[in-house]
Amino acid sequence: DAEADSNNDSLEMTTSETRPTTHSTAGNRRWIILGAMKMLWLLVELYFAFTCFLVVDILVRDELPDWRYARLLYWITSIGLTSTFFIVSSIMLKWVMIGKKRPGPACQSVPSELASWACDFHYSIGGAVLYGLTFHSSIWNVILLAFGMDIDLRSHVAAHAFLPSQLDLISVKRSFVSKSTFDIKQDGQYKAIKVEDSSIGLNVVCDPGVTVRKSLVSPATYVTTNLIHDQHDQRNEPVTGWELIRITLLNTILH
């Protein structure tokens, strides 16, 4: 009996020791598969970019006026139209590959993670040029609406900081949002983030499920709990365009 108990104990120890190795092997296999699929997707992006440039070249080459800066105009128009094609295709990819996300259990399968990464990557590389030319334009509010984000036209956001895979769970109303990071997944659950009547500074990180209302969040702040106030922060009062011009002129003259 003692020998049998000893054998059972050794078997249990062997089993417990092999479990982490099994989980580690499965995890490594998962990341290898995901990494290989991402590399294949990069080829898709390369061919898509080439196709866009080819189509734009066919549309633009013979339509531009023959003048001194025709070559410069050609490249500006080509890059701008290609970036526009990327944005339109990003919206289509988001709805086809991801669909609409809702608060609740998060899908963590390899195809789901690949779809989210592919849409985010496609949007990031394609919209950079167009965003640089139209920084803080209200047209980006319309683009974010097309992705599924709950945002109004009164808000001003750094649109290129948002990712298509997160936009269904982010709501921004009457607020300013600089380039920040929003995390929508925690403990295998999707959680919505709401920003209302607030101003969020540069490099702010918001945890899943937080609500920021009538608050001013300083740059480089890590928001882990709800920030809700009954009254507006006086530093967050809206400024008209003429008032902004006046302040800029005064600062320029005084300096």
mmCIF file of C-alpha atoms in Angstrom:
data_model
loop_
_atom_site.group_PDB
_atom_site.id
_atom_site.type_symbol
_atom_site.label_atom_id
_atom_site.label_comp_id
_atom_site.label_asym_id
_atom_site.label_seq_id
_atom_site.Cartn_x
_atom_site.Cartn_y
_atom_site.Cartn_z
ATOM 1 C CA ASP A 1 0.000 0.000 0.000
ATOM 2 C CA ALA A 2 2.803 2.387 0.840
ATOM 3 C CA GLU A 3 4.437 1.631 -2.493
ATOM 4 C CA ALA A 4 1.125 2.239 -4.318
ATOM 5 C CA ASP A 5 0.617 5.558 -2.529
ATOM 6 C CA SER A 6 4.156 6.552 -3.472
ATOM 7 C CA ASN A 7 3.486 5.699 -7.104
ATOM 8 C CA ASN A 8 0.243 7.716 -7.059
ATOM 9 C CA ASP A 9 1.998 10.720 -5.528
ATOM 10 C CA SER A 10 4.759 10.570 -8.124
ATOM 11 C CA LEU A 11 2.141 10.296 -10.899
ATOM 12 C CA GLU A 12 0.278 13.358 -9.579
ATOM 13 C CA MET A 13 3.524 15.328 -9.375
ATOM 14 C CA THR A 14 4.423 14.340 -12.923
ATOM 15 C CA THR A 15 0.972 15.337 -14.154
ATOM 16 C CA SER A 16 1.094 18.701 -12.355
ATOM 17 C CA GLU A 17 4.546 19.354 -13.762
ATOM 18 C CA THR A 18 3.497 18.592 -17.328
ATOM 19 C CA ARG A 19 0.393 20.794 -17.276
ATOM 20 C CA PRO A 20 2.228 24.156 -17.478
ATOM 21 C CA THR A 21 4.345 22.749 -20.296
ATOM 22 C CA THR A 22 1.194 21.730 -22.175
ATOM 23 C CA HIS A 23 -0.388 25.174 -21.698
ATOM 24 C CA SER A 24 2.868 26.838 -22.703
ATOM 25 C CA THR A 25 3.078 24.723 -25.854
ATOM 26 C CA ALA A 26 -0.519 25.556 -26.775
ATOM 27 C CA GLY A 27 0.125 29.253 -26.176
ATOM 28 C CA ASN A 28 3.268 29.197 -28.301
ATOM 29 C CA ARG A 29 1.417 27.402 -31.080
ATOM 30 C CA ARG A 30 -1.337 30.015 -30.914
ATOM 31 C CA TRP A 31 1.091 32.924 -31.264
ATOM 32 C CA ILE A 32 2.983 31.200 -34.078
ATOM 33 C CA ILE A 33 -0.248 30.731 -36.030
ATOM 34 C CA LEU A 34 -1.347 34.310 -35.344
ATOM 35 C CA GLY A 35 2.058 35.691 -36.313
ATOM 36 C CA ALA A 36 2.114 33.709 -39.555
ATOM 37 C CA MET A 37 -1.357 34.967 -40.473
ATOM 38 C CA LYS A 38 -0.271 38.545 -39.763
ATOM 39 C CA MET A 39 2.696 38.126 -42.095
ATOM 40 C CA LEU A 40 0.345 36.899 -44.816
ATOM 41 C CA TRP A 41 -1.901 39.897 -44.204
ATOM 42 C CA LEU A 42 1.051 42.219 -44.809
ATOM 43 C CA LEU A 43 1.219 40.809 -48.338
ATOM 44 C CA VAL A 44 -2.468 41.648 -48.765
ATOM 45 C CA GLU A 45 -1.765 45.217 -47.627
ATOM 46 C CA LEU A 46 1.141 45.495 -50.060
ATOM 47 C CA TYR A 47 -0.931 44.374 -53.041
ATOM 48 C CA PHE A 48 -3.851 46.560 -51.979
ATOM 49 C CA ALA A 49 -1.615 49.643 -51.813
ATOM 50 C CA PHE A 50 -0.169 48.829 -55.236
ATOM 51 C CA THR A 51 -3.678 48.414 -56.673
ATOM 52 C CA CYS A 52 -4.796 51.742 -55.197
ATOM 53 C CA PHE A 53 -1.812 53.574 -56.680
ATOM 54 C CA LEU A 54 -2.449 51.936 -60.044
ATOM 55 C CA VAL A 55 -6.128 52.928 -60.086
ATOM 56 C CA VAL A 56 -5.337 56.488 -58.969
ATOM 57 C CA ASP A 57 -2.630 56.771 -61.636
ATOM 58 C CA ILE A 58 -5.137 55.754 -64.321
ATOM 59 C CA LEU A 59 -7.702 58.263 -63.035
ATOM 60 C CA VAL A 60 -5.359 61.212 -62.499
ATOM 61 C CA ARG A 61 -2.507 61.075 -65.002
ATOM 62 C CA ASP A 62 -4.351 62.458 -68.043
ATOM 63 C CA GLU A 63 -6.700 64.750 -66.125
ATOM 64 C CA LEU A 64 -4.245 67.209 -64.583
ATOM 65 C CA PRO A 65 -3.488 70.536 -66.326
ATOM 66 C CA ASP A 66 -0.157 70.894 -68.093
ATOM 67 C CA TRP A 67 1.632 73.513 -66.018
ATOM 68 C CA ARG A 68 4.808 74.035 -64.047
ATOM 69 C CA TYR A 69 3.722 72.216 -60.882
ATOM 70 C CA ALA A 70 1.828 69.378 -62.553
ATOM 71 C CA ARG A 71 4.201 66.750 -61.156
ATOM 72 C CA LEU A 72 3.797 68.048 -57.588
ATOM 73 C CA LEU A 73 0.015 68.197 -57.981
ATOM 74 C CA TYR A 74 0.063 64.650 -59.335
ATOM 75 C CA TRP A 75 1.769 63.249 -56.249
ATOM 76 C CA ILE A 76 -0.376 65.226 -53.805
ATOM 77 C CA THR A 77 -3.560 64.094 -55.545
ATOM 78 C CA SER A 78 -2.392 60.488 -55.835
ATOM 79 C CA ILE A 79 -1.390 60.156 -52.194
ATOM 80 C CA GLY A 80 -4.568 61.910 -51.012
ATOM 81 C CA LEU A 81 -6.863 59.700 -53.098
ATOM 82 C CA THR A 82 -5.000 56.548 -52.076
ATOM 83 C CA SER A 83 -5.381 57.483 -48.421
ATOM 84 C CA THR A 84 -9.095 58.091 -49.027
ATOM 85 C CA PHE A 85 -9.419 54.622 -50.583
ATOM 86 C CA PHE A 86 -7.744 53.167 -47.502
ATOM 87 C CA ILE A 87 -10.225 54.904 -45.183
ATOM 88 C CA VAL A 88 -13.253 53.739 -47.179
ATOM 89 C CA SER A 89 -11.912 50.188 -47.341
ATOM 90 C CA SER A 90 -11.164 50.318 -43.585
ATOM 91 C CA ILE A 91 -14.819 51.045 -42.865
ATOM 92 C CA MET A 92 -15.878 48.146 -45.081
ATOM 93 C CA LEU A 93 -13.330 45.784 -43.497
ATOM 94 C CA LYS A 94 -14.461 46.715 -40.003
ATOM 95 C CA TRP A 95 -18.091 45.811 -40.638
ATOM 96 C CA VAL A 96 -17.270 42.669 -42.653
ATOM 97 C CA MET A 97 -14.492 41.215 -40.460
ATOM 98 C CA ILE A 98 -15.486 42.471 -36.988
ATOM 99 C CA GLY A 99 -19.113 43.564 -37.113
ATOM 100 C CA LYS A 100 -20.506 45.389 -34.089
ATOM 101 C CA LYS A 101 -19.049 44.814 -30.635
ATOM 102 C CA ARG A 102 -21.186 45.064 -27.511
ATOM 103 C CA PRO A 103 -20.375 44.992 -23.787
ATOM 104 C CA GLY A 104 -20.096 41.421 -22.582
ATOM 105 C CA PRO A 105 -17.929 38.347 -23.116
ATOM 106 C CA ALA A 106 -15.008 38.977 -25.469
ATOM 107 C CA CYS A 107 -14.185 36.588 -28.284
ATOM 108 C CA GLN A 108 -10.521 35.619 -27.937
ATOM 109 C CA SER A 109 -10.129 33.183 -30.824
ATOM 110 C CA VAL A 110 -7.279 33.490 -33.321
ATOM 111 C CA PRO A 111 -9.566 34.597 -36.215
ATOM 112 C CA SER A 112 -11.132 37.276 -33.992
ATOM 113 C CA GLU A 113 -7.763 38.645 -32.877
ATOM 114 C CA LEU A 114 -6.490 38.590 -36.456
ATOM 115 C CA ALA A 115 -9.568 40.474 -37.697
ATOM 116 C CA SER A 116 -9.144 43.183 -35.040
ATOM 117 C CA TRP A 117 -5.425 43.550 -35.726
ATOM 118 C CA ALA A 118 -5.898 43.607 -39.509
ATOM 119 C CA CYS A 119 -8.568 46.334 -39.382
ATOM 120 C CA ASP A 120 -6.547 48.435 -36.943
ATOM 121 C CA PHE A 121 -3.354 48.073 -39.000
ATOM 122 C CA HIS A 122 -5.105 48.876 -42.281
ATOM 123 C CA TYR A 123 -6.658 52.019 -40.787
ATOM 124 C CA SER A 124 -3.426 53.164 -39.116
ATOM 125 C CA ILE A 125 -1.229 53.017 -42.207
ATOM 126 C CA GLY A 126 -3.897 54.219 -44.626
ATOM 127 C CA GLY A 127 -5.292 57.197 -42.769
ATOM 128 C CA ALA A 128 -2.034 58.744 -41.574
ATOM 129 C CA VAL A 129 -1.532 60.977 -44.618
ATOM 130 C CA LEU A 130 -5.146 62.098 -44.883
ATOM 131 C CA TYR A 131 -5.283 62.771 -41.161
ATOM 132 C CA GLY A 132 -2.143 64.896 -41.363
ATOM 133 C CA LEU A 133 -3.842 67.104 -43.962
ATOM 134 C CA THR A 134 -7.175 67.398 -42.118
ATOM 135 C CA PHE A 135 -6.139 67.426 -38.466
ATOM 136 C CA HIS A 136 -9.078 68.018 -36.082
ATOM 137 C CA SER A 137 -11.500 68.476 -38.985
ATOM 138 C CA SER A 138 -15.128 67.563 -38.321
ATOM 139 C CA ILE A 139 -14.982 65.186 -41.286
ATOM 140 C CA TRP A 140 -13.245 62.735 -38.968
ATOM 141 C CA ASN A 141 -16.271 62.768 -36.680
ATOM 142 C CA VAL A 142 -18.311 61.546 -39.647
ATOM 143 C CA ILE A 143 -15.688 58.882 -40.419
ATOM 144 C CA LEU A 144 -15.733 57.677 -36.809
ATOM 145 C CA LEU A 145 -19.529 57.563 -36.950
ATOM 146 C CA ALA A 146 -19.240 55.339 -40.018
ATOM 147 C CA PHE A 147 -17.024 52.997 -38.008
ATOM 148 C CA GLY A 148 -19.738 52.742 -35.345
ATOM 149 C CA MET A 149 -18.468 55.181 -32.719
ATOM 150 C CA ASP A 150 -21.006 57.156 -30.689
ATOM 151 C CA ILE A 151 -19.720 60.696 -31.279
ATOM 152 C CA ASP A 152 -21.333 64.051 -32.044
ATOM 153 C CA LEU A 153 -20.124 66.751 -34.419
ATOM 154 C CA ARG A 154 -19.383 69.173 -31.559
ATOM 155 C CA SER A 155 -16.555 67.048 -30.202
ATOM 156 C CA HIS A 156 -12.933 67.468 -31.298
ATOM 157 C CA VAL A 157 -10.829 64.324 -31.168
ATOM 158 C CA ALA A 158 -7.484 63.008 -32.353
ATOM 159 C CA ALA A 159 -9.197 60.546 -34.659
ATOM 160 C CA HIS A 160 -6.046 58.694 -35.650
ATOM 161 C CA ALA A 161 -5.532 57.613 -32.025
ATOM 162 C CA PHE A 162 -8.736 55.555 -32.071
ATOM 163 C CA LEU A 163 -8.782 52.012 -33.432
ATOM 164 C CA PRO A 164 -11.659 50.534 -35.475
ATOM 165 C CA SER A 165 -11.798 47.442 -33.251
ATOM 166 C CA GLN A 166 -12.612 49.650 -30.221
ATOM 167 C CA LEU A 167 -14.965 52.270 -31.634
ATOM 168 C CA ASP A 168 -18.229 50.427 -30.931
ATOM 169 C CA LEU A 169 -17.507 50.666 -27.202
ATOM 170 C CA ILE A 170 -16.347 54.301 -27.000
ATOM 171 C CA SER A 171 -18.742 57.239 -26.659
ATOM 172 C CA VAL A 172 -17.603 60.880 -26.897
ATOM 173 C CA LYS A 173 -20.102 63.733 -26.521
ATOM 174 C CA ARG A 174 -19.337 67.482 -26.423
ATOM 175 C CA SER A 175 -15.712 66.823 -25.492
ATOM 176 C CA PHE A 176 -12.103 67.259 -26.555
ATOM 177 C CA VAL A 177 -9.935 64.148 -26.690
ATOM 178 C CA SER A 178 -6.242 64.354 -27.530
ATOM 179 C CA LYS A 179 -4.139 61.357 -28.532
ATOM 180 C CA SER A 180 -4.916 58.878 -25.781
ATOM 181 C CA THR A 181 -5.232 55.151 -25.159
ATOM 182 C CA PHE A 182 -8.544 53.432 -24.471
ATOM 183 C CA ASP A 183 -8.682 49.845 -23.228
ATOM 184 C CA ILE A 184 -12.035 48.120 -23.757
ATOM 185 C CA LYS A 185 -11.253 44.570 -22.587
ATOM 186 C CA GLN A 186 -10.761 43.342 -19.031
ATOM 187 C CA ASP A 187 -10.924 39.804 -17.618
ATOM 188 C CA GLY A 188 -12.338 38.460 -20.860
ATOM 189 C CA GLN A 189 -15.128 41.067 -20.955
ATOM 190 C CA TYR A 190 -15.776 44.024 -23.252
ATOM 191 C CA LYS A 191 -16.603 47.203 -21.311
ATOM 192 C CA ALA A 192 -17.806 50.542 -22.701
ATOM 193 C CA ILE A 193 -16.058 53.884 -22.096
ATOM 194 C CA LYS A 194 -18.005 57.160 -22.000
ATOM 195 C CA VAL A 195 -16.657 60.720 -22.232
ATOM 196 C CA GLU A 196 -19.133 63.588 -21.856
ATOM 197 C CA ASP A 197 -18.586 67.360 -21.517
ATOM 198 C CA SER A 198 -14.919 66.798 -20.712
ATOM 199 C CA SER A 199 -11.391 67.460 -21.932
ATOM 200 C CA ILE A 200 -8.818 64.663 -22.072
ATOM 201 C CA GLY A 201 -5.157 65.579 -22.453
ATOM 202 C CA LEU A 202 -2.279 63.975 -24.312
ATOM 203 C CA ASN A 203 -1.223 60.380 -23.543
ATOM 204 C CA VAL A 204 -4.062 59.685 -21.125
ATOM 205 C CA VAL A 205 -4.856 56.010 -20.521
ATOM 206 C CA CYS A 206 -8.451 55.004 -19.727
ATOM 207 C CA ASP A 207 -9.278 51.652 -18.158
ATOM 208 C CA PRO A 208 -12.223 49.582 -19.436
ATOM 209 C CA GLY A 209 -15.665 50.687 -18.285
ATOM 210 C CA VAL A 210 -14.755 54.157 -16.967
ATOM 211 C CA THR A 211 -17.004 57.197 -17.368
ATOM 212 C CA VAL A 212 -15.569 60.721 -17.585
ATOM 213 C CA ARG A 213 -18.200 63.438 -17.230
ATOM 214 C CA LYS A 214 -17.700 67.198 -16.792
ATOM 215 C CA SER A 215 -14.033 66.674 -15.978
ATOM 216 C CA LEU A 216 -10.644 67.891 -17.138
ATOM 217 C CA VAL A 217 -8.059 65.107 -17.310
ATOM 218 C CA SER A 218 -4.434 66.244 -17.254
ATOM 219 C CA PRO A 219 -1.926 64.829 -19.775
ATOM 220 C CA ALA A 220 -0.250 61.497 -18.990
ATOM 221 C CA THR A 221 -2.945 60.518 -16.481
ATOM 222 C CA TYR A 222 -4.018 56.932 -15.849
ATOM 223 C CA VAL A 223 -7.802 56.897 -15.368
ATOM 224 C CA THR A 224 -8.823 53.793 -13.413
ATOM 225 C CA THR A 225 -12.112 54.960 -11.852
ATOM 226 C CA ASN A 226 -15.079 57.076 -12.924
ATOM 227 C CA LEU A 227 -14.530 60.858 -12.986
ATOM 228 C CA ILE A 228 -17.980 62.393 -12.604
ATOM 229 C CA HIS A 229 -18.672 65.970 -11.474
ATOM 230 C CA ASP A 230 -21.920 67.896 -11.086
ATOM 231 C CA GLN A 231 -20.573 71.130 -12.594
ATOM 232 C CA HIS A 232 -18.259 71.968 -15.485
ATOM 233 C CA ASP A 233 -14.608 72.678 -14.778
ATOM 234 C CA GLN A 234 -14.093 76.400 -15.488
ATOM 235 C CA ARG A 235 -10.893 75.568 -17.377
ATOM 236 C CA ASN A 236 -12.950 73.488 -19.786
ATOM 237 C CA GLU A 237 -15.262 76.243 -21.005
ATOM 238 C CA PRO A 238 -15.808 76.226 -24.790
ATOM 239 C CA VAL A 239 -13.879 78.843 -26.789
ATOM 240 C CA THR A 240 -15.159 80.294 -30.072
ATOM 241 C CA GLY A 241 -12.981 80.561 -33.161
ATOM 242 C CA TRP A 242 -12.719 84.359 -32.879
ATOM 243 C CA GLU A 243 -11.798 84.084 -29.214
ATOM 244 C CA LEU A 244 -9.066 81.594 -30.081
ATOM 245 C CA ILE A 245 -7.691 83.962 -32.752
ATOM 246 C CA ARG A 246 -7.701 86.836 -30.259
ATOM 247 C CA ILE A 247 -5.842 84.775 -27.639
ATOM 248 C CA THR A 248 -3.287 83.637 -30.224
ATOM 249 C CA LEU A 249 -2.637 87.206 -31.402
ATOM 250 C CA LEU A 250 -2.251 88.477 -27.841
ATOM 251 C CA ASN A 251 0.193 85.697 -26.975
ATOM 252 C CA THR A 252 2.194 86.377 -30.144
ATOM 253 C CA ILE A 253 2.385 90.137 -29.535
ATOM 254 C CA LEU A 254 3.169 89.863 -25.821
ATOM 255 C CA HIS A 255 5.909 87.319 -26.391
#
